[in-house]
mmCIF file of C-alpha atoms and ligand atoms in Angstrom:
data_model
loop_
_atom_site.group_PDB
_atom_site.id
_atom_site.type_symbol
_atom_site.label_atom_id
_atom_site.label_comp_id
_atom_site.label_asym_id
_atom_site.label_seq_id
_atom_site.Cartn_x
_atom_site.Cartn_y
_atom_site.Cartn_z
ATOM 1 C CA MET A 7 0.000 0.000 0.000
ATOM 2 C CA THR A 8 1.334 3.491 -0.840
ATOM 3 C CA ASP A 9 0.541 6.897 0.637
ATOM 4 C CA ASP A 10 -1.716 7.508 -2.352
ATOM 5 C CA ASP A 11 -3.906 4.625 -1.276
ATOM 6 C CA GLY A 12 -5.074 6.710 1.681
ATOM 7 C CA PRO A 13 -5.424 5.579 5.266
ATOM 8 C CA ALA A 14 -6.017 1.886 5.931
ATOM 9 C CA ILE A 15 -9.688 1.177 6.421
ATOM 10 C CA ASP A 16 -11.633 -1.610 8.076
ATOM 11 C CA PRO A 17 -14.146 -2.972 5.519
ATOM 12 C CA ASP A 18 -16.330 -4.159 8.397
ATOM 13 C CA GLU A 19 -17.096 -0.550 9.272
ATOM 14 C CA TYR A 20 -18.749 -0.089 5.897
ATOM 15 C CA GLU A 21 -22.248 -1.324 5.188
ATOM 16 C CA ASP A 22 -25.217 -0.951 2.867
ATOM 17 C CA VAL A 23 -25.593 -0.720 -0.886
ATOM 18 C CA TRP A 24 -26.195 2.807 -2.171
ATOM 19 C CA VAL A 25 -27.787 3.776 -5.453
ATOM 20 C CA PHE A 26 -27.737 7.360 -6.681
ATOM 21 C CA VAL A 27 -31.181 8.411 -7.898
ATOM 22 C CA GLU A 28 -30.566 11.135 -10.453
ATOM 23 C CA GLU A 29 -33.276 13.715 -10.897
ATOM 24 C CA HIS A 30 -33.528 16.760 -13.169
ATOM 25 C CA ASP A 31 -36.551 19.080 -13.122
ATOM 26 C CA GLY A 32 -38.695 16.391 -11.489
ATOM 27 C CA ASP A 33 -37.746 13.646 -13.948
ATOM 28 C CA VAL A 34 -35.706 10.717 -12.719
ATOM 29 C CA MET A 35 -33.162 9.244 -15.121
ATOM 30 C CA PRO A 36 -34.381 5.694 -15.936
ATOM 31 C CA VAL A 37 -30.956 4.213 -15.142
ATOM 32 C CA SER A 38 -31.562 5.063 -11.478
ATOM 33 C CA TRP A 39 -34.502 2.667 -11.302
ATOM 34 C CA GLU A 40 -32.564 0.049 -13.288
ATOM 35 C CA LEU A 41 -29.776 0.217 -10.700
ATOM 36 C CA LEU A 42 -32.176 0.087 -7.785
ATOM 37 C CA ALA A 43 -33.704 -3.137 -9.127
ATOM 38 C CA GLU A 44 -30.313 -4.747 -9.730
ATOM 39 C CA ALA A 45 -28.817 -3.536 -6.440
ATOM 40 C CA LYS A 46 -31.635 -5.166 -4.484
ATOM 41 C CA ALA A 47 -30.135 -8.565 -5.281
ATOM 42 C CA LEU A 48 -26.716 -7.369 -4.071
ATOM 43 C CA ALA A 49 -28.165 -6.103 -0.787
ATOM 44 C CA GLU A 50 -30.029 -9.379 -0.266
ATOM 45 C CA THR A 51 -26.808 -11.343 -0.794
ATOM 46 C CA THR A 52 -24.771 -9.256 1.660
ATOM 47 C CA GLY A 53 -27.609 -8.769 4.150
ATOM 48 C CA ASP A 54 -27.250 -4.990 3.814
ATOM 49 C CA ASP A 55 -29.890 -2.321 3.412
ATOM 50 C CA LEU A 56 -30.631 -0.959 -0.036
ATOM 51 C CA VAL A 57 -30.241 2.804 0.247
ATOM 52 C CA ALA A 58 -31.261 5.345 -2.405
ATOM 53 C CA LEU A 59 -29.571 8.708 -2.319
ATOM 54 C CA THR A 60 -30.946 11.727 -4.097
ATOM 55 C CA ILE A 61 -29.728 15.320 -4.395
ATOM 56 C CA GLY A 62 -31.713 18.270 -5.769
ATOM 57 C CA GLU A 63 -34.714 20.388 -4.886
ATOM 58 C CA ASP A 64 -38.318 19.382 -4.052
ATOM 59 C CA LEU A 65 -37.544 15.692 -3.873
ATOM 60 C CA ASP A 66 -40.569 14.354 -1.948
ATOM 61 C CA ASP A 67 -42.041 12.509 -4.947
ATOM 62 C CA VAL A 68 -38.661 11.121 -5.950
ATOM 63 C CA ALA A 69 -38.048 9.808 -2.427
ATOM 64 C CA GLU A 70 -41.474 8.141 -2.291
ATOM 65 C CA GLU A 71 -40.955 6.506 -5.656
ATOM 66 C CA ALA A 72 -37.575 5.163 -4.526
ATOM 67 C CA ILE A 73 -39.326 3.505 -1.584
ATOM 68 C CA ALA A 74 -42.017 2.119 -3.903
ATOM 69 C CA ARG A 75 -39.257 0.696 -6.084
ATOM 70 C CA GLY A 76 -37.630 -1.182 -3.237
ATOM 71 C CA ALA A 77 -35.315 1.129 -1.282
ATOM 72 C CA ASP A 78 -35.140 0.400 2.446
ATOM 73 C CA ARG A 79 -34.022 3.953 3.091
ATOM 74 C CA VAL A 80 -33.774 7.159 1.044
ATOM 75 C CA LEU A 81 -31.222 9.816 1.916
ATOM 76 C CA VAL A 82 -32.440 13.176 0.665
ATOM 77 C CA ALA A 83 -30.264 16.283 0.270
ATOM 78 C CA ASP A 84 -32.839 18.888 -0.703
ATOM 79 C CA ASP A 85 -31.714 22.463 -1.309
ATOM 80 C CA PRO A 86 -31.917 25.154 -4.045
ATOM 81 C CA VAL A 87 -28.106 25.112 -4.268
ATOM 82 C CA PHE A 88 -28.399 21.828 -6.190
ATOM 83 C CA GLU A 89 -30.542 23.273 -9.005
ATOM 84 C CA PRO A 90 -29.509 23.384 -11.766
ATOM 85 C CA TYR A 91 -26.921 20.630 -11.558
ATOM 86 C CA ARG A 92 -23.301 21.609 -10.960
ATOM 87 C CA ALA A 93 -20.523 19.128 -10.271
ATOM 88 C CA ASP A 94 -18.995 20.950 -7.301
ATOM 89 C CA PRO A 95 -22.019 21.221 -4.941
ATOM 90 C CA TYR A 96 -23.211 17.727 -5.931
ATOM 91 C CA GLY A 97 -19.780 16.165 -5.525
ATOM 92 C CA GLU A 98 -19.112 17.842 -2.195
ATOM 93 C CA GLN A 99 -22.508 16.879 -0.769
ATOM 94 C CA PHE A 100 -22.174 13.286 -1.957
ATOM 95 C CA ARG A 101 -18.614 13.088 -0.607
ATOM 96 C CA ALA A 102 -19.719 14.302 2.827
ATOM 97 C CA MET A 103 -22.525 11.749 2.960
ATOM 98 C CA VAL A 104 -20.157 8.930 2.026
ATOM 99 C CA GLU A 105 -17.627 10.027 4.644
ATOM 100 C CA ASP A 106 -20.303 10.313 7.316
ATOM 101 C CA ARG A 107 -22.263 7.127 6.657
ATOM 102 C CA LYS A 108 -19.660 4.748 5.164
ATOM 103 C CA PRO A 109 -21.500 2.757 2.486
ATOM 104 C CA SER A 110 -19.930 -0.495 1.314
ATOM 105 C CA ILE A 111 -21.049 -0.189 -2.323
ATOM 106 C CA VAL A 112 -22.002 2.963 -4.257
ATOM 107 C CA LEU A 113 -23.591 2.647 -7.703
ATOM 108 C CA ILE A 114 -24.067 5.674 -9.969
ATOM 109 C CA GLY A 115 -25.665 5.749 -13.429
ATOM 110 C CA GLY A 116 -23.123 6.342 -16.188
ATOM 111 C CA THR A 117 -24.981 9.425 -17.403
ATOM 112 C CA HIS A 118 -23.387 12.784 -18.211
ATOM 113 C CA THR A 119 -24.101 13.856 -14.637
ATOM 114 C CA GLY A 120 -22.952 10.618 -13.011
ATOM 115 C CA ARG A 121 -19.702 10.537 -14.949
ATOM 116 C CA ASP A 122 -19.163 14.198 -14.187
ATOM 117 C CA PHE A 123 -19.242 14.093 -10.407
ATOM 118 C CA ALA A 124 -18.444 10.466 -9.468
ATOM 119 C CA GLY A 125 -14.706 11.133 -9.513
ATOM 120 C CA ARG A 126 -15.162 13.983 -7.042
ATOM 121 C CA VAL A 127 -16.496 11.443 -4.573
ATOM 122 C CA ALA A 128 -14.111 8.597 -5.347
ATOM 123 C CA VAL A 129 -10.832 10.538 -5.189
ATOM 124 C CA PRO A 130 -11.153 12.038 -1.679
ATOM 125 C CA ALA A 131 -12.498 8.685 -0.442
ATOM 126 C CA HIS A 132 -9.416 6.939 -1.983
ATOM 127 C CA ALA A 133 -12.022 4.558 -3.324
ATOM 128 C CA GLY A 134 -11.200 4.041 -6.974
ATOM 129 C CA LEU A 135 -14.025 3.969 -9.465
ATOM 130 C CA THR A 136 -14.898 1.304 -12.002
ATOM 131 C CA ALA A 137 -16.432 3.103 -14.961
ATOM 132 C CA ASP A 138 -18.881 1.937 -17.629
ATOM 133 C CA VAL A 139 -19.817 -1.289 -15.874
ATOM 134 C CA THR A 140 -22.253 -3.631 -17.626
ATOM 135 C CA GLU A 141 -22.617 -6.466 -15.064
ATOM 136 C CA ILE A 142 -22.518 -6.471 -11.276
ATOM 137 C CA ASP A 143 -22.460 -9.161 -8.638
ATOM 138 C CA VAL A 144 -21.167 -9.559 -5.117
ATOM 139 C CA ASP A 145 -19.360 -12.426 -3.390
ATOM 140 C CA ASP A 146 -19.910 -13.825 0.127
ATOM 141 C CA GLU A 147 -17.342 -11.394 1.545
ATOM 142 C CA GLY A 148 -19.274 -8.420 0.162
ATOM 143 C CA VAL A 149 -16.682 -7.758 -2.558
ATOM 144 C CA LEU A 150 -18.298 -6.167 -5.595
ATOM 145 C CA GLN A 151 -17.620 -7.932 -8.896
ATOM 146 C CA ALA A 152 -17.865 -5.118 -11.422
ATOM 147 C CA ARG A 153 -17.584 -6.316 -14.998
ATOM 148 C CA ARG A 154 -16.907 -4.069 -17.958
ATOM 149 C CA PRO A 155 -15.716 -4.488 -21.545
ATOM 150 C CA ALA A 156 -11.952 -4.235 -22.014
ATOM 151 C CA PHE A 157 -9.465 -4.491 -24.890
ATOM 152 C CA GLY A 158 -11.871 -3.001 -27.407
ATOM 153 C CA GLY A 159 -14.722 -5.175 -26.176
ATOM 154 C CA ASP A 160 -12.923 -8.477 -26.836
ATOM 155 C CA ILE A 161 -13.070 -9.472 -23.171
ATOM 156 C CA LEU A 162 -15.170 -8.693 -20.150
ATOM 157 C CA ALA A 163 -12.871 -7.709 -17.257
ATOM 158 C CA THR A 164 -13.936 -8.225 -13.654
ATOM 159 C CA ILE A 165 -12.670 -5.384 -11.468
ATOM 160 C CA LEU A 166 -12.422 -6.036 -7.736
ATOM 161 C CA CYS A 167 -11.820 -3.570 -4.964
ATOM 162 C CA GLU A 168 -10.892 -5.898 -2.123
ATOM 163 C CA GLU A 169 -9.216 -3.633 0.420
ATOM 164 C CA HIS A 170 -10.897 -0.282 -0.045
ATOM 165 C CA ARG A 171 -14.335 0.967 0.767
ATOM 166 C CA PRO A 172 -16.638 2.199 -0.553
ATOM 167 C CA GLN A 173 -16.599 0.166 -3.745
ATOM 168 C CA MET A 174 -17.755 2.572 -6.424
ATOM 169 C CA ALA A 175 -18.922 2.063 -9.987
ATOM 170 C CA THR A 176 -20.688 3.957 -12.731
ATOM 171 C CA ILE A 177 -23.085 1.694 -14.586
ATOM 172 C CA ARG A 178 -24.027 1.954 -18.210
ATOM 173 C CA PRO A 179 -27.698 2.943 -18.734
ATOM 174 C CA GLY A 180 -29.980 0.339 -20.293
ATOM 175 C CA VAL A 181 -28.166 -2.844 -19.248
ATOM 176 C CA PHE A 182 -30.538 -3.772 -16.412
ATOM 177 C CA GLU A 183 -34.297 -3.899 -16.261
ATOM 178 C CA ALA A 184 -36.123 -1.525 -13.934
ATOM 179 C CA ALA A 185 -38.696 -3.003 -11.561
ATOM 180 C CA GLU A 186 -42.210 -1.571 -11.434
ATOM 181 C CA PRO A 187 -43.025 0.548 -8.354
ATOM 182 C CA ASP A 188 -45.090 -1.184 -5.675
ATOM 183 C CA PRO A 189 -47.478 1.404 -4.122
ATOM 184 C CA ASP A 190 -48.151 -0.974 -1.212
ATOM 185 C CA ARG A 191 -44.647 -0.269 0.026
ATOM 186 C CA ILE A 192 -45.593 3.393 0.576
ATOM 187 C CA ASP A 193 -48.888 2.534 2.296
ATOM 188 C CA SER A 194 -47.191 0.030 4.566
ATOM 189 C CA ASP A 195 -44.381 2.405 5.588
ATOM 190 C CA ALA A 196 -41.900 -0.075 4.146
ATOM 191 C CA GLY A 197 -39.031 2.390 3.843
ATOM 192 C CA GLU A 198 -37.618 5.340 5.666
ATOM 193 C CA ILE A 199 -36.995 8.813 4.208
ATOM 194 C CA VAL A 200 -34.096 10.639 5.876
ATOM 195 C CA ASP A 201 -33.412 14.344 5.307
ATOM 196 C CA VAL A 202 -29.655 14.714 5.535
ATOM 197 C CA GLU A 203 -27.757 17.837 6.480
ATOM 198 C CA VAL A 204 -26.873 19.952 3.452
ATOM 199 C CA VAL A 205 -23.185 20.784 3.822
ATOM 200 C CA VAL A 206 -22.744 23.185 0.899
ATOM 201 C CA ASP A 207 -24.167 26.602 0.186
ATOM 202 C CA GLU A 208 -23.923 29.030 -2.697
ATOM 203 C CA ASP A 209 -20.773 30.637 -1.276
ATOM 204 C CA ASP A 210 -18.925 27.304 -1.570
ATOM 205 C CA ALA A 211 -19.796 26.843 -5.240
ATOM 206 C CA VAL A 212 -16.932 27.663 -7.590
ATOM 207 C CA SER A 213 -19.079 27.368 -10.713
ATOM 208 C CA GLU A 214 -22.063 29.383 -11.852
ATOM 209 C CA VAL A 215 -24.622 28.483 -14.510
ATOM 210 C CA LEU A 216 -25.038 31.508 -16.773
ATOM 211 C CA GLU A 217 -27.322 30.003 -19.387
ATOM 212 C CA ARG A 218 -28.956 26.673 -20.122
ATOM 213 C CA GLU A 219 -29.851 25.502 -23.580
ATOM 214 C CA VAL A 220 -31.708 22.227 -23.867
ATOM 215 C CA GLY A 221 -31.174 20.583 -27.255
ATOM 216 C CA GLU A 222 -33.463 18.171 -29.107
ATOM 217 C CA THR A 223 -31.928 14.789 -28.444
ATOM 218 C CA ALA A 224 -33.821 11.576 -28.784
ATOM 219 C CA ASP A 225 -33.278 9.034 -26.037
ATOM 220 C CA ILE A 226 -32.877 5.817 -28.001
ATOM 221 C CA THR A 227 -32.540 3.836 -24.767
ATOM 222 C CA GLU A 228 -36.240 4.473 -24.142
ATOM 223 C CA ALA A 229 -37.464 3.539 -27.637
ATOM 224 C CA ASP A 230 -39.703 0.472 -28.097
ATOM 225 C CA ARG A 231 -38.714 0.182 -31.745
ATOM 226 C CA ILE A 232 -35.446 1.097 -33.423
ATOM 227 C CA VAL A 233 -34.255 1.182 -37.016
ATOM 228 C CA ALA A 234 -30.457 1.397 -36.937
ATOM 229 C CA VAL A 235 -28.377 2.360 -39.951
ATOM 230 C CA GLY A 236 -24.841 1.258 -40.717
ATOM 231 C CA HIS A 237 -22.126 2.026 -43.206
ATOM 232 C CA GLY A 238 -24.144 0.174 -45.839
ATOM 233 C CA VAL A 239 -26.537 3.125 -46.240
ATOM 234 C CA GLU A 240 -23.667 5.115 -47.767
ATOM 235 C CA GLY A 241 -24.912 8.400 -46.389
ATOM 236 C CA ASP A 242 -28.470 8.009 -47.679
ATOM 237 C CA LEU A 243 -30.683 7.686 -44.619
ATOM 238 C CA GLY A 244 -33.886 8.126 -46.627
ATOM 239 C CA PRO A 245 -34.983 4.481 -47.021
ATOM 240 C CA ALA A 246 -34.239 3.652 -43.361
ATOM 241 C CA ARG A 247 -35.958 6.841 -42.176
ATOM 242 C CA GLU A 248 -39.099 5.963 -44.145
ATOM 243 C CA LEU A 249 -39.075 2.481 -42.661
ATOM 244 C CA ALA A 250 -38.683 3.983 -39.188
ATOM 245 C CA GLU A 251 -41.645 6.289 -39.778
ATOM 246 C CA ALA A 252 -43.763 3.412 -41.074
ATOM 247 C CA ILE A 253 -43.264 1.394 -37.892
ATOM 248 C CA ASP A 254 -43.070 4.373 -35.504
ATOM 249 C CA ALA A 255 -39.434 3.674 -34.610
ATOM 250 C CA GLU A 256 -36.507 5.847 -33.501
ATOM 251 C CA LEU A 257 -33.510 6.064 -35.798
ATOM 252 C CA ALA A 258 -30.175 4.816 -34.405
ATOM 253 C CA ALA A 259 -26.800 3.961 -35.926
ATOM 254 C CA SER A 260 -23.558 2.035 -35.843
ATOM 255 C CA ARG A 261 -20.377 3.886 -35.009
ATOM 256 C CA ALA A 262 -19.290 3.773 -38.645
ATOM 257 C CA ALA A 263 -22.366 5.804 -39.622
ATOM 258 C CA VAL A 264 -21.787 8.242 -36.754
ATOM 259 C CA ASP A 265 -18.090 8.622 -37.616
ATOM 260 C CA GLU A 266 -19.062 9.503 -41.176
ATOM 261 C CA GLY A 267 -21.177 12.340 -39.769
ATOM 262 C CA TRP A 268 -24.389 10.942 -41.230
ATOM 263 C CA ILE A 269 -26.204 10.927 -37.895
ATOM 264 C CA ASP A 270 -25.866 12.404 -34.410
ATOM 265 C CA GLY A 271 -23.565 10.588 -31.947
ATOM 266 C CA ALA A 272 -26.356 10.466 -29.337
ATOM 267 C CA ARG A 273 -27.949 7.807 -31.542
ATOM 268 C CA GLN A 274 -24.956 5.447 -31.604
ATOM 269 C CA VAL A 275 -25.569 1.922 -30.355
ATOM 270 C CA GLY A 276 -22.759 -0.205 -28.977
ATOM 271 C CA GLN A 277 -19.816 -0.388 -26.674
ATOM 272 C CA THR A 278 -18.953 3.288 -26.972
ATOM 273 C CA GLY A 279 -22.539 4.290 -27.622
ATOM 274 C CA LYS A 280 -25.808 3.393 -25.936
ATOM 275 C CA THR A 281 -27.174 0.061 -24.817
ATOM 276 C CA VAL A 282 -30.721 -0.443 -26.051
ATOM 277 C CA ARG A 283 -33.306 -3.142 -25.382
ATOM 278 C CA PRO A 284 -36.294 -2.354 -27.623
ATOM 279 C CA GLU A 285 -38.986 -4.852 -28.530
ATOM 280 C CA LEU A 286 -37.918 -4.512 -32.193
ATOM 281 C CA TYR A 287 -34.445 -3.681 -33.576
ATOM 282 C CA VAL A 288 -34.003 -3.450 -37.331
ATOM 283 C CA ALA A 289 -30.341 -3.351 -38.413
ATOM 284 C CA VAL A 290 -30.014 -1.833 -41.876
ATOM 285 C CA GLY A 291 -26.635 -2.206 -43.595
ATOM 286 C CA ILE A 292 -24.845 -3.068 -40.343
ATOM 287 C CA SER A 293 -22.231 -5.848 -40.388
ATOM 288 C CA GLY A 294 -22.643 -6.935 -36.745
ATOM 289 C CA ALA A 295 -19.241 -6.178 -35.202
ATOM 290 C CA ILE A 296 -18.963 -7.316 -31.574
ATOM 291 C CA GLN A 297 -18.785 -3.708 -30.358
ATOM 292 C CA HIS A 298 -22.117 -2.969 -32.020
ATOM 293 C CA VAL A 299 -23.828 -6.189 -30.991
ATOM 294 C CA GLU A 300 -22.945 -5.544 -27.368
ATOM 295 C CA GLY A 301 -25.296 -2.563 -27.383
ATOM 296 C CA MET A 302 -28.314 -4.251 -29.007
ATOM 297 C CA ASN A 303 -28.248 -7.959 -28.182
ATOM 298 C CA LYS A 304 -30.824 -7.577 -25.429
ATOM 299 C CA SER A 305 -33.467 -6.499 -27.964
ATOM 300 C CA ASP A 306 -36.552 -8.747 -27.999
ATOM 301 C CA THR A 307 -36.684 -9.230 -31.773
ATOM 302 C CA VAL A 308 -33.883 -8.415 -34.210
ATOM 303 C CA VAL A 309 -34.363 -8.043 -37.962
ATOM 304 C CA ALA A 310 -31.236 -7.687 -40.113
ATOM 305 C CA ILE A 311 -31.144 -6.364 -43.664
ATOM 306 C CA ASN A 312 -27.793 -6.925 -45.359
ATOM 307 C CA ASP A 313 -26.647 -7.866 -48.871
ATOM 308 C CA ASP A 314 -23.886 -10.118 -47.521
ATOM 309 C CA PRO A 315 -25.340 -13.498 -46.454
ATOM 310 C CA ASN A 316 -22.242 -14.086 -44.297
ATOM 311 C CA ALA A 317 -22.557 -10.841 -42.324
ATOM 312 C CA PRO A 318 -22.192 -11.637 -38.585
ATOM 313 C CA ILE A 319 -25.337 -9.633 -37.778
ATOM 314 C CA PHE A 320 -27.374 -12.584 -39.040
ATOM 315 C CA ASP A 321 -26.028 -14.659 -36.121
ATOM 316 C CA HIS A 322 -27.851 -12.268 -33.791
ATOM 317 C CA ALA A 323 -31.025 -11.840 -35.838
ATOM 318 C CA ASP A 324 -34.401 -13.504 -35.396
ATOM 319 C CA TYR A 325 -35.264 -12.592 -38.994
ATOM 320 C CA GLY A 326 -32.719 -11.968 -41.737
ATOM 321 C CA ILE A 327 -33.305 -10.435 -45.150
ATOM 322 C CA VAL A 328 -30.427 -10.882 -47.586
ATOM 323 C CA GLY A 329 -30.726 -8.110 -50.120
ATOM 324 C CA ASP A 330 -29.971 -4.550 -51.130
ATOM 325 C CA LEU A 331 -31.318 -2.231 -48.443
ATOM 326 C CA PHE A 332 -32.259 0.328 -51.081
ATOM 327 C CA GLU A 333 -34.732 -2.216 -52.460
ATOM 328 C CA VAL A 334 -35.698 -4.022 -49.251
ATOM 329 C CA CYS A 335 -36.608 -0.939 -47.160
ATOM 330 C CA PRO A 336 -39.017 0.564 -49.733
ATOM 331 C CA ALA A 337 -40.563 -2.875 -50.317
ATOM 332 C CA LEU A 338 -41.188 -3.270 -46.591
ATOM 333 C CA VAL A 339 -42.697 0.217 -46.359
ATOM 334 C CA GLU A 340 -44.957 -0.500 -49.311
ATOM 335 C CA ARG A 341 -46.117 -3.759 -47.742
ATOM 336 C CA LEU A 342 -46.748 -2.054 -44.384
ATOM 337 C CA GLU A 343 -48.794 0.683 -46.067
ATOM 338 C CA THR A 344 -51.014 -1.783 -47.883
ATOM 339 C CA GLU A 345 -51.791 -3.775 -44.734
HETATM 340 P P1 FAD B 25 -19.448 -2.082 -41.769
HETATM 341 O O1 FAD B 25 -18.737 -3.034 -40.902
HETATM 342 O O2 FAD B 25 -18.689 -1.428 -42.880
HETATM 343 O O3 FAD B 25 -20.702 -2.866 -42.372
HETATM 344 C C1 FAD B 25 -21.525 -2.375 -43.374
HETATM 345 C C2 FAD B 25 -22.462 -3.504 -43.749
HETATM 346 O O4 FAD B 25 -23.390 -3.013 -44.700
HETATM 347 C C3 FAD B 25 -21.764 -4.700 -44.382
HETATM 348 O O5 FAD B 25 -22.129 -5.890 -43.685
HETATM 349 C C4 FAD B 25 -22.285 -4.738 -45.798
HETATM 350 O O6 FAD B 25 -22.458 -6.062 -46.275
HETATM 351 C C5 FAD B 25 -23.604 -4.033 -45.665
HETATM 352 N N1 FAD B 25 -24.056 -3.367 -46.904
HETATM 353 C C6 FAD B 25 -23.339 -2.560 -47.713
HETATM 354 N N2 FAD B 25 -24.106 -2.107 -48.714
HETATM 355 C C7 FAD B 25 -25.343 -2.637 -48.523
HETATM 356 C C8 FAD B 25 -26.571 -2.532 -49.214
HETATM 357 N N3 FAD B 25 -26.718 -1.762 -50.291
HETATM 358 N N4 FAD B 25 -27.641 -3.224 -48.731
HETATM 359 C C9 FAD B 25 -27.550 -4.010 -47.639
HETATM 360 N N5 FAD B 25 -26.388 -4.131 -46.929
HETATM 361 C C10 FAD B 25 -25.304 -3.442 -47.374
HETATM 362 N N6 FAD B 25 -19.288 0.129 -33.507
HETATM 363 C C11 FAD B 25 -20.557 0.405 -33.166
HETATM 364 O O7 FAD B 25 -21.484 0.251 -33.981
HETATM 365 N N7 FAD B 25 -20.841 0.894 -31.928
HETATM 366 C C12 FAD B 25 -19.885 1.100 -30.983
HETATM 367 O O8 FAD B 25 -20.198 1.557 -29.883
HETATM 368 C C13 FAD B 25 -18.531 0.792 -31.304
HETATM 369 N N8 FAD B 25 -17.563 0.932 -30.407
HETATM 370 C C14 FAD B 25 -16.282 0.558 -30.732
HETATM 371 C C15 FAD B 25 -15.267 0.614 -29.768
HETATM 372 C C16 FAD B 25 -13.998 0.209 -30.088
HETATM 373 C C17 FAD B 25 -12.948 0.280 -29.024
HETATM 374 C C18 FAD B 25 -13.705 -0.244 -31.387
HETATM 375 C C19 FAD B 25 -12.324 -0.715 -31.737
HETATM 376 C C20 FAD B 25 -14.691 -0.293 -32.356
HETATM 377 C C21 FAD B 25 -15.982 0.116 -32.053
HETATM 378 N N9 FAD B 25 -17.006 0.060 -32.991
HETATM 379 C C22 FAD B 25 -18.282 0.331 -32.619
HETATM 380 C C23 FAD B 25 -16.720 -0.166 -34.425
HETATM 381 C C24 FAD B 25 -17.009 -1.589 -34.869
HETATM 382 O O9 FAD B 25 -15.884 -2.402 -34.650
HETATM 383 C C25 FAD B 25 -17.364 -1.614 -36.369
HETATM 384 O O10 FAD B 25 -16.305 -1.023 -37.090
HETATM 385 C C26 FAD B 25 -18.646 -0.881 -36.731
HETATM 386 O O11 FAD B 25 -19.684 -1.341 -35.897
HETATM 387 C C27 FAD B 25 -18.997 -1.171 -38.178
HETATM 388 O O12 FAD B 25 -20.135 -0.441 -38.519
HETATM 389 P P2 FAD B 25 -21.078 -0.948 -39.701
HETATM 390 O O13 FAD B 25 -21.568 -2.301 -39.392
HETATM 391 O O14 FAD B 25 -22.076 0.124 -39.911
HETATM 392 O O15 FAD B 25 -20.108 -0.900 -40.943
#
C-alpha cells in the first residue's frame, strides 16, 4: 500500500448498498430505477440495506418513488443550491454523505451527470471507481464484482476492490431492467426517508450556470422500436428513415455511420454508444461487429437487412433479409402501407 492509497480502512465498518437516484426538473433518469432493481439482489446477498440517495430540490415525490421501487431507506439532500446541476455542490454533498455514513457499495448511473461528479467522490475517499460497468455481482465477503468491456470489447474484465471501501462504480444505462413501483410499500411504511444535512451553500460553489440551452436529443434507450443504420446506407438515410416512420421507430446507428457524420452521436448503439433493449431492432446495412452487438443484443426481436449473407449480424437476428437495403426498405414500407 502506498501513501496515495489513503489511510487503511476496516471494511467491516462499511455497510449498505447505495444507489444514486438522479433527478432533473422532477424527472428521474431511468438508469436510477434500473440500478435500484439490480442492487436489491446485491443487498439481499450481503444482508445490507438498499439505500437510495438523491440530491436536488423538491424531492418528496422522488423519495417516495424510490421507496415504492424497493429502497429500504432514502437519503435526501434537498436544497436550491443543487438546481440546476453543478458538479462541485453535488460532488461535495455526496462526498460528505459517504464520509459520514460509510457505504460499502455505491452505484451511480453512467450518465453525463454521473460521470461528471463520481470522480469527485471517489478521489477524496481513496475509493477508486470502475467506470462503464455492464454487469454487477457480489461475493460472500461483500466484494463487488464489477464487470466491464476491455481491450476493445474483446473481453469482459472483472474489477475487484478488495481492500478499499466504498466500492464505487458507474453503470451503463440500459443494461438492467427496472422493476415496477409497488405502491403498497408506501402505504405500509416499508421504507424510511431521511433528510440529511446539506453541507454546501452558494458561497462554496466555484461554478455558476449563466445560461442553459436544452437541445433536441432523442433518447434511443427508451425507444420500443429502433431502425439502426450502418455504413451500408452510404450516407443516404432516406430508405431507413421511411421504414422507421412506417413502424413508428426511432432512428439509431452504428459507429461507422456516426463517424461519417451521417447521424448524431447520441444515436450510436454499442460499446462506446448506448445500450438499447427495444422490442424490435431493425439493423439496416450493419455488419454486426462485436462492439455494435454488445449494445443491441438484449433487444426482444432483431431483424437484419444486409446484402452479404455471411454478415455476422445474421447470427444475432431472429429474422434476416439478404438483399440490397435500397430495395428491401421501400418494399417493406410498401407492404406495411397496404396492410
Ligand atoms: P461495416 O462493418 O462497414 O458494415 C456495413 C455492412 O453493410 C456490411 O455488412 C455490408 O455487407 C452491408 N451493406 C453494404 N451495402 C449494402 C446494401 N446496399 N444493402 C444491404 N447491406 C449493405 N461500432 C458500433 O457500432 N458501436 C460502438 O459503440 C462501437 N464501439 C467501438 C469501440 C472500439 C474500441 C472499437 C475498436 C470499435 C468500435 N465500434 C463500434 C466499431 C465496430 O468495430 C465496427 O467497425 C462498426 O460497428 C462497423 O459499422 P457498420 O456495421 O455500420 O459498418
